[in-house]
Short mmCIF file of C-alpha atoms in Angstrom, two decimals:
data_model
loop_
_atom_site.label_atom_id
_atom_site.label_comp_id
_atom_site.label_asym_id
_atom_site.label_seq_id
_atom_site.Cartn_x
_atom_site.Cartn_y
_atom_site.Cartn_z
CA MET A 30 -94.36 64.22 325.33
CA GLY A 31 -98.05 64.21 326.12
CA ASP A 32 -98.41 60.52 326.96
CA GLN A 33 -94.87 59.63 327.94
CA HIS A 34 -95.79 58.37 331.42
CA GLU A 35 -98.18 55.79 329.96
CA LYS A 36 -96.39 54.71 326.79
CA GLN A 37 -92.63 55.12 326.47
CA GLN A 38 -90.96 55.53 323.12
CA ILE A 39 -88.22 53.09 322.31
CA GLN A 40 -85.20 53.24 320.06
CA PRO A 41 -83.71 50.41 318.03
CA ARG A 42 -81.36 48.40 320.24
CA ALA A 43 -77.84 49.70 320.07
CA ASP A 44 -75.14 47.54 318.58
CA PRO A 45 -73.45 45.92 321.59
CA GLY A 46 -70.14 46.58 319.91
CA ASN A 47 -70.69 50.31 320.44
CA VAL A 48 -71.14 49.96 324.21
CA PRO A 49 -67.93 50.22 326.23
CA ALA A 50 -66.90 47.02 327.95
CA GLN A 51 -67.10 46.96 331.73
CA SER A 52 -67.38 44.51 334.57
CA GLY A 53 -70.69 44.06 336.30
CA ALA A 54 -74.12 45.40 335.43
CA CYS A 55 -74.12 48.82 333.85
CA GLY A 56 -76.65 50.32 336.23
CA SER A 57 -74.94 49.14 339.40
CA CYS A 58 -71.26 49.76 338.77
CA ALA A 59 -69.23 50.31 341.92
CA LEU A 60 -66.82 53.21 342.31
CA ASN A 61 -64.72 52.79 345.45
CA ALA A 62 -63.35 56.28 345.82
CA THR A 63 -63.78 59.08 348.33
CA SER A 64 -65.00 62.48 347.17
CA THR A 65 -61.44 63.79 347.36
CA ALA A 66 -60.09 60.95 345.24
CA LEU A 67 -62.94 61.39 342.75
CA ASP A 68 -62.22 65.10 342.43
CA ARG A 69 -58.54 64.29 341.87
CA GLN A 70 -59.39 61.84 339.08
CA ALA A 71 -61.81 64.31 337.53
CA GLY A 72 -59.21 67.07 337.71
CA ALA A 73 -56.81 64.91 335.72
CA LEU A 74 -59.44 64.92 332.94
CA GLY A 75 -59.76 68.71 333.01
CA ILE A 76 -62.98 68.68 335.06
CA SER A 77 -63.58 70.71 338.19
CA PRO A 78 -66.48 70.94 340.62
CA ALA A 79 -68.65 73.90 339.65
CA ASN A 80 -67.72 76.24 342.49
CA PRO A 81 -69.19 77.06 344.92
CA VAL A 82 -71.29 73.91 344.59
CA PRO A 83 -71.03 71.44 347.50
CA THR A 84 -69.52 68.14 346.41
CA ASP A 85 -72.71 66.24 347.26
CA LYS A 86 -74.49 68.05 344.39
CA ARG A 87 -72.10 66.32 341.97
CA ILE A 88 -72.14 69.17 339.45
CA TYR A 89 -68.97 69.54 337.37
CA ARG A 90 -67.66 72.11 334.92
CA LEU A 91 -65.52 71.12 331.95
CA PRO A 92 -64.22 72.63 328.69
CA VAL A 93 -66.30 71.51 325.71
CA PHE A 94 -65.92 73.89 322.72
CA THR A 95 -63.91 76.93 321.71
CA GLU A 96 -65.59 80.33 321.87
CA GLN A 97 -65.17 80.61 318.08
CA PHE A 98 -67.10 77.38 317.57
CA CYS A 99 -69.85 78.55 319.92
CA GLN A 100 -70.26 81.75 317.91
CA ALA A 101 -70.34 79.87 314.61
CA LEU A 102 -72.96 77.45 315.96
CA VAL A 103 -75.18 80.28 317.21
CA ASP A 104 -74.89 82.01 313.82
CA GLU A 105 -76.10 78.86 312.06
CA LEU A 106 -78.93 78.39 314.54
CA GLU A 107 -80.07 81.97 314.01
CA ASN A 108 -80.10 81.39 310.25
CA PHE A 109 -82.24 78.29 310.75
CA GLU A 110 -84.52 80.16 313.17
CA GLN A 111 -85.14 82.90 310.56
CA SER A 112 -85.81 80.43 307.74
CA ASP A 113 -89.19 79.09 306.59
CA MET A 114 -88.25 75.50 307.46
CA PRO A 115 -90.57 73.67 309.89
CA LYS A 116 -89.42 73.78 313.51
CA GLY A 117 -90.38 71.99 316.70
CA ARG A 118 -90.20 73.26 320.25
CA PRO A 119 -87.07 72.15 322.16
CA ASN A 120 -89.13 70.63 324.99
CA THR A 121 -92.39 71.14 326.89
CA MET A 122 -91.00 74.02 328.99
CA ASN A 123 -89.01 76.12 326.50
CA ASN A 124 -90.73 78.02 323.68
CA TYR A 125 -87.60 79.27 321.90
CA GLY A 126 -84.74 77.18 320.61
CA VAL A 127 -83.88 74.42 318.15
CA LEU A 128 -84.12 70.63 318.16
CA LEU A 129 -80.76 69.62 316.77
CA ASN A 130 -81.96 66.37 315.21
CA GLU A 131 -84.04 68.57 312.87
CA LEU A 132 -80.73 69.87 311.50
CA GLY A 133 -79.27 66.39 311.03
CA MET A 134 -76.72 66.88 313.80
CA ASP A 135 -77.21 63.60 315.67
CA GLU A 136 -74.79 61.27 313.90
CA PRO A 137 -72.05 63.67 312.72
CA PHE A 138 -71.91 65.84 315.85
CA LEU A 139 -73.87 64.76 318.93
CA THR A 140 -73.25 61.02 318.98
CA PRO A 141 -69.44 61.51 318.82
CA LEU A 142 -69.72 64.17 321.56
CA ARG A 143 -71.65 61.79 323.82
CA GLU A 144 -69.20 58.97 323.17
CA ARG A 145 -66.21 61.20 323.95
CA LEU A 146 -67.80 62.00 327.32
CA LEU A 147 -68.25 58.34 328.32
CA PRO A 148 -64.94 58.02 330.25
CA ILE A 149 -65.93 61.11 332.25
CA THR A 150 -69.54 60.13 332.90
CA ALA A 151 -68.43 56.60 333.81
CA LEU A 152 -66.15 58.09 336.45
CA LEU A 153 -68.61 60.63 337.84
CA TYR A 154 -71.97 58.83 337.59
CA PRO A 155 -71.42 55.04 337.61
CA GLU A 156 -74.72 54.23 339.34
CA LEU A 157 -76.64 56.11 336.61
CA GLY A 158 -75.17 54.07 333.77
CA GLY A 159 -72.50 56.68 333.07
CA ALA A 160 -70.39 54.06 331.29
CA CYS A 161 -73.15 53.09 328.87
CA LEU A 162 -75.04 56.23 327.86
CA ASP A 163 -76.27 54.93 324.51
CA SER A 164 -78.69 57.63 323.31
CA HIS A 165 -79.53 61.30 323.74
CA LYS A 166 -81.91 64.14 323.03
CA ALA A 167 -80.17 67.42 322.21
CA PHE A 168 -81.52 70.91 321.72
CA VAL A 169 -80.51 74.54 322.06
CA VAL A 170 -82.56 76.90 324.23
CA LYS A 171 -82.71 80.67 323.86
CA TYR A 172 -83.53 83.28 326.50
CA SER A 173 -84.09 87.00 325.95
CA LEU A 174 -86.14 89.86 327.41
CA HIS A 175 -88.97 89.50 324.90
CA GLU A 176 -89.07 85.70 324.78
CA ASP A 177 -88.38 83.12 327.48
CA LEU A 178 -86.91 84.92 330.50
CA ASP A 179 -86.34 82.03 332.89
CA LEU A 180 -87.10 78.38 333.56
CA SER A 181 -88.95 77.02 336.58
CA SER A 182 -87.74 74.13 338.73
CA HIS A 183 -87.74 70.74 337.06
CA TYR A 184 -85.67 67.65 336.46
CA ASP A 185 -84.65 66.18 333.12
CA ASN A 186 -85.68 63.07 331.23
CA ALA A 187 -82.07 61.94 331.31
CA GLU A 188 -79.61 59.97 333.39
CA VAL A 189 -76.90 62.63 332.89
CA THR A 190 -77.27 66.14 331.43
CA LEU A 191 -74.68 68.29 329.67
CA ASN A 192 -75.43 72.03 329.60
CA VAL A 193 -73.02 74.17 327.54
CA SER A 194 -73.14 77.95 327.47
CA LEU A 195 -72.88 79.14 323.84
CA GLY A 196 -73.24 82.90 324.45
CA LYS A 197 -74.20 85.48 323.21
CA GLU A 198 -73.87 88.64 325.32
CA PHE A 199 -76.13 88.56 328.38
CA THR A 200 -76.35 89.41 332.06
CA GLU A 201 -77.76 87.38 334.95
CA GLY A 202 -79.80 84.26 334.18
CA ASN A 203 -77.74 81.96 336.42
CA LEU A 204 -78.69 78.34 336.85
CA TYR A 205 -79.81 77.11 340.26
CA PHE A 206 -79.73 73.58 341.65
CA GLY A 207 -81.64 71.93 344.48
CA ASP A 208 -81.90 68.35 345.68
CA PHE A 209 -81.80 65.10 343.76
CA ASN A 210 -85.42 64.25 342.96
CA GLN A 211 -85.21 60.83 344.64
CA ASP A 212 -83.66 62.21 347.82
CA PRO A 213 -85.46 65.49 348.64
CA SER A 214 -84.92 67.27 351.95
CA PRO A 215 -87.72 68.90 353.97
CA VAL A 216 -86.13 72.33 353.44
CA PRO A 217 -84.27 72.22 350.10
CA LYS A 218 -81.17 74.35 349.72
CA TYR A 219 -80.59 75.92 346.32
CA ILE A 220 -77.24 77.05 344.98
CA GLU A 221 -76.49 79.25 341.95
CA VAL A 222 -74.02 78.46 339.20
CA GLU A 223 -72.82 81.02 336.66
CA HIS A 224 -72.57 80.39 332.94
CA VAL A 225 -69.11 80.34 331.36
CA VAL A 226 -69.19 80.55 327.55
CA SER A 227 -67.76 77.43 325.85
CA ARG A 228 -67.76 75.50 329.14
CA GLY A 229 -70.24 72.80 330.03
CA LEU A 230 -71.89 71.68 333.23
CA LEU A 231 -72.42 67.99 333.87
CA HIS A 232 -75.11 67.05 336.36
CA ARG A 233 -77.47 64.21 337.17
CA GLY A 234 -80.64 64.40 335.14
CA GLY A 235 -82.67 63.94 338.30
CA GLN A 236 -81.10 66.97 339.98
CA ILE A 237 -83.84 69.57 340.49
CA HIS A 238 -82.77 72.78 338.78
CA GLY A 239 -83.94 75.85 336.88
CA ALA A 240 -82.78 79.17 335.41
CA LEU A 241 -83.13 82.63 336.94
CA PRO A 242 -84.45 85.52 334.79
CA ILE A 243 -82.07 86.99 332.26
CA GLY A 244 -81.23 90.67 332.84
CA SER A 245 -80.27 91.74 329.32
CA GLY A 246 -79.10 90.42 325.97
CA GLU A 247 -79.57 86.88 324.66
CA ARG A 248 -78.45 83.62 326.25
CA TRP A 249 -78.09 80.43 324.18
CA ASN A 250 -77.33 77.04 325.76
CA LEU A 251 -76.81 73.59 324.28
CA ILE A 252 -78.57 70.91 326.33
CA VAL A 253 -77.82 67.21 325.83
CA TRP A 254 -79.99 64.74 327.73
CA MET A 255 -77.84 61.59 327.81
CA ARG A 256 -79.63 58.34 328.49
CA SER A 257 -78.77 54.78 329.45
CA SER A 258 -81.21 52.14 328.24
CA ALA A 259 -79.73 49.67 330.73
CA VAL A 260 -80.96 51.92 333.55
CA ARG A 261 -84.24 53.32 332.22
CA ASN A 262 -85.45 50.01 330.82
CA GLN A 263 -85.80 48.94 334.45
CA LEU A 264 -87.62 52.04 335.69
CA CYS A 265 -88.86 55.18 333.93
CA PRO A 266 -86.98 58.17 335.43
CA MET A 267 -90.03 60.42 335.06
CA CYS A 268 -92.86 58.37 336.56
CA HIS A 269 -90.74 55.76 338.41
CA ARG A 270 -92.71 52.85 336.97
CA LYS A 271 -91.88 49.99 334.68
CA PRO A 272 -92.03 51.48 331.16
CA GLN A 273 -94.66 50.44 328.64
CA LEU A 274 -93.06 50.79 325.23
CA VAL A 275 -94.23 51.97 321.82
CA GLU A 276 -92.20 52.20 318.63
CA ALA A 277 -90.50 55.51 317.81
CA GLU A 278 -88.11 56.90 315.23
CA GLY A 279 -84.50 57.62 316.08
CA PHE A 280 -83.57 57.43 319.75
CA GLY A 281 -87.12 57.97 321.02
CA ASP A 282 -87.03 58.39 324.80
CA GLY A 283 -83.92 56.23 325.12
CA PHE A 284 -85.65 52.93 325.92
CA THR A 285 -84.84 49.75 324.03
CA GLU A 286 -87.00 46.71 323.46
CA PRO A 287 -85.77 43.65 325.40
CA GLN A 288 -84.07 41.15 323.18
CA VAL A 289 -86.03 37.94 322.68
CA GLN A 290 -83.90 34.91 323.30
CA GLU A 291 -83.96 32.47 320.44
CA GLU A 292 -85.53 29.15 321.27
CA LEU A 293 -83.17 26.21 321.04
CA PRO A 294 -84.24 23.47 318.63
CA GLN A 295 -86.08 20.67 320.42
CA PRO A 296 -84.70 17.14 320.13
CA VAL A 297 -86.73 14.88 317.83
CA SER A 298 -87.30 11.25 318.71
CA ALA A 299 -86.45 8.96 315.83
CA THR A 300 -85.48 5.37 315.19
CA LEU A 301 -83.25 4.04 312.52
CA GLY A 302 -85.02 1.71 310.13
#
């Protein structure tokens, strides 16, 4: 958004009953496990490190949808794309794709998906509020030879990102990942990760990444930026400053307005007559 570093959009505060219970502050949960133990726990949930990614990148692959569902979703998105209905750009970097809230998919589809991922994100990303991701922005991006070919290096406006390959038929166009944006190295090392249709990649939103040029066909990916208001209310992940908030519809940028504590009634001096 054009002015997001100066004024941050806020969402209505989530019902505390919808936030999973946990001990300690959401943004500073402790996970006392070695990388090997963490991988073992993740494996029990059907998650595997996205080979050949080093474990310090903390990028994981997991099953999300069936291939049949992916095809059906792409078919519907193509119908919407060819319609006369108004459409917004997915984000400031992609020119082709669909904002899924424009199709009314937040409550019936995306919110349940995010909530189902909470046990996994709590395990993998506790320090990023993985146990209390309470909002999201979701969109589908499309790459083809005559449209967007690739995507330059960037990091996401998210605590945790889910990237699911939906198809269709395509060659090349791998994702690449560099350093975490808050811990860059003098000579960054990039690694490539292939797309696997119906499988998702989980990674930290602040992980610098991009997409290599597609070679042929069309590539569609579902991107879900998952956000924790408990984390970002303290510090904007994009400009690393205390956010200044403005009202917004829906989830906005994932910030919530601090609750105002009710003032207790003051005692009144009185004498009995």
